[in-house]
Amino acid sequence: MDLERSPLACPFPDLPPISGATLRVARARYKEWDRCDLTFAELAEGTAVAGVFTRSACASSEVEIGRAQVPGRARALVVNAGNSNAFTGHRGREAVDGIVAQVADALGCAAEAVFVSSTGVIGVPLPLDNARAGIAAALEAAPCGWEEAAETIGTTDTFAKGAGASAMIGETRVELAGIVKGSGMIAPDMATMLGYIFTDAAVEPAFLQEMLAKANGESFSCITVDGDTSTSDTVLAFATGAARHAPLAGWDSPGADAFYAALRSVCLDLAQLVVRDGEGARKFIEIAVFGAQSDDSARRIAMSVANSPLVKTAIAGEDANWGRVVMAVGKAGEPADRDRLSIGFGGTWAAREGQPLTNYDEAPVADHLRGQNIRIDVDLGIGEGSATVWTCDLTHGYIDINADYRS
Amino acid sequence: MDLERSPLACPFPDLPPISGATLRVARARYKEWDRCDLTFAELAEGTAVAGVFTRSACASSEVEIGRAQVPGRARALVVNAGNSNAFTGHRGREAVDGIVAQVADALGCAAEAVFVSSTGVIGVPLPLDNARAGIAAALEAAPCGWEEAAETIGTTDTFAKGAGASAMIGETRVELAGIVKGSGMIAPDMATMLGYIFTDAAVEPAFLQEMLAKANGESFSCITVDGDTSTSDTVLAFATGAARHAPLAGWDSPGADAFYAALRSVCLDLAQLVVRDGEGARKFIEIAVFGAQSDDSARRIAMSVANSPLVKTAIAGEDANWGRVVMAVGKAGEPADRDRLSIGFGGTWAAREGQPLTNYDEAPVADHLRGQNIRIDVDLGIGEGSATVWTCDLTHGYIDINADYRS
């Protein structure tokens, strides 16, 4: 099916090359389509790798293997688009093993240094012959840029998604560049289907893992499109070390805070881009919860609001239906006091301390809701905990895409 | 808005009068509409009452008051349709107190014997003057039948919902009749927005409460439309005792099992009717999970499947997308083994023990999915736990209703 470009799409940013990381794309023809669908990243020797993965109990072989390889060292990444290879039993596992063997042989590296991700249809074993031909073609292809790679890892994505940042580590400037694909099955706990962040910084694998896990908790784990969680969700970070500064080994390493801030910024930008391409999304929604008993409690309440079909359809209908927000707060199973709860839209309170405002002027709220960027504030009024999450509205487009597309 | 009658609607059944319970309806004009919107049930002295309520932390005053009154004795029930009176602070509480005082005065009974429910818009205090006029009119109205009462408690319901059963207690035949309204905000833990069951059996209040809670766990708590939970969900059971047998006081009372079976049957019928009127529903979906680690685990997995937008849109699209069922099992957070999992539709396995069937014939599955009543089987293959839940598909109709209607 032909998907219309999301009205919330952002232009692809200018991202610098990352020394030590080379990207190539090729046609593996996983589907009957005329596009590149295999992405190959070659990484300099000694590249540190960290990863966070779906919590699904039915994860794909790619995820199971990847979980065991991080934190560690990486030489290559292969991303297959069009076939997730999930729920394919031993044949799926054999396909991944075949890809890893081919790449390790070509680069002369250990199998543990090769990472594989796959996204697309579940339940059809990845055709190894296609993968082999695609990898062979990629190995001979000219290097490509970030945008081409971002397009190649996509499936139902309607625009290519990338983000970058830089940081000073002592006198050395390091660069970060990331790409992501998303759109469906975007849910709490690890939201991006597939995201890859590359940097020329030098970072010890264990510390890179610690920073990625922390950044994930403030970015990918704070977005949701439909509450569904893919069996393949993966975010990997690769640090090639080409910038040749003293490696970051812990929070007391000089420059660690600056690097973390840059990493977090890339993760947050990528996460929000995924929401902006949520299936059928017409509005980007930020939900800020504060005054909760704890930050965790605030996050669970925010996610309850973000995943509520009734809230999401109200926003689609540009209806300041704060009653549905109350409902979603109430069902979260977290401490709340109906008579202290306040709800606002776009900075205007609609209800304060459990009651509609008597002098409530709906005009600025109605204006706000006609826009593309919606803000919902929820003040629980019982504590100091806070959290912000991001989601999109629920529209006819979501039904169109998911009732017709076999993902 | 004019809602089309659900294609899954069932005709209203023939239900006998229940001795000791008299129903009347009236116009309180809670909205600008030309219909009865206040239902008044008068109950014989000594009527036992039990109730189960929403677990929402932001429940309405009606629910807060009702929770404190069960198990107990009841003389009257007032149901307001068109205004839920939820999230209306002290003014909402005053409206309920006003209704209770008027009814207690008219019947010469204790305030604790008067039950009130309200459903409709959240955040607008129930106009007490309308309620008072409606109650006065109801007190003078002729008694009505079950179907008229079922219509009067409805809001976005597209058909009146009722169910009945009978049981022998010794030589005495007792009757049960129930009505329910639902449609939106139907979710786990207590699904029906408003349900009322009446019987002429004699039951001690504490035992009626025990039986209702148990029946609820096997019926209303096993349905979901959209995973959202109303702030007003209420199911009340009234036993007038007019059948004059020895009161049921516990499971060892003669006839207790027969009565429970009848009560459970009414609850299950009513619960499934709510799903059949799910907003935008075109298909009724039964999800049976077995081979799970425990019954509770099976129920959580079944609910994860039932609430998955990707599964619900696949069924809407008549797509045997068992991969999405795998995804929903995986995200449930319950014990599962990808390589032992089997998924079937309408009695035909699509995948067994973690892999697509090699000789899978999609034809009978495609036939099944074109029907209105869909069955999904999930065999975890790791234990003895089982559960069955019911839901409906997710269609454009859901978006239409919820993006346009302020509930």
PDB file of N, CA and C in Angstrom, chain A residues 64 135 168 191 203 212 257 329:
ATOM      1  N   GLU A  64      17.385 -12.287  20.766  1.00  0.00           N
ATOM      2  CA  GLU A  64      18.002 -13.212  21.737  1.00  0.00           C
ATOM      3  C   GLU A  64      19.522 -13.221  21.611  1.00  0.00           C
ATOM      4  N   ILE A 135      23.968  -9.231   1.156  1.00  0.00           N
ATOM      5  CA  ILE A 135      25.213  -8.887   1.849  1.00  0.00           C
ATOM      6  C   ILE A 135      26.370  -8.815   0.857  1.00  0.00           C
ATOM      7  N   MET A 168      31.919  17.992  23.559  1.00  0.00           N
ATOM      8  CA  MET A 168      33.359  18.191  23.753  1.00  0.00           C
ATOM      9  C   MET A 168      33.821  17.273  24.880  1.00  0.00           C
ATOM     10  N   ALA A 191      10.494   1.358  22.970  1.00  0.00           N
ATOM     11  CA  ALA A 191       9.478   1.684  21.994  1.00  0.00           C
ATOM     12  C   ALA A 191       9.940   1.592  20.551  1.00  0.00           C
ATOM     13  N   VAL A 203      34.447   4.945  24.201  1.00  0.00           N
ATOM     14  CA  VAL A 203      33.684   4.667  25.427  1.00  0.00           C
ATOM     15  C   VAL A 203      33.861   3.191  25.770  1.00  0.00           C
ATOM     16  N   LEU A 212      23.388   4.172  27.714  1.00  0.00           N
ATOM     17  CA  LEU A 212      22.291   3.914  26.772  1.00  0.00           C
ATOM     18  C   LEU A 212      21.022   3.498  27.517  1.00  0.00           C
ATOM     19  N   ASP A 257      29.624  13.609  31.254  1.00  0.00           N
ATOM     20  CA  ASP A 257      28.315  14.263  31.340  1.00  0.00           C
ATOM     21  C   ASP A 257      27.920  14.906  30.010  1.00  0.00           C
ATOM     22  N   VAL A 329      -6.438   8.589  34.132  1.00  0.00           N
ATOM     23  CA  VAL A 329      -5.691   8.693  35.387  1.00  0.00           C
ATOM     24  C   VAL A 329      -6.252   7.679  36.381  1.00  0.00           C
TER      25      VAL A 329
END
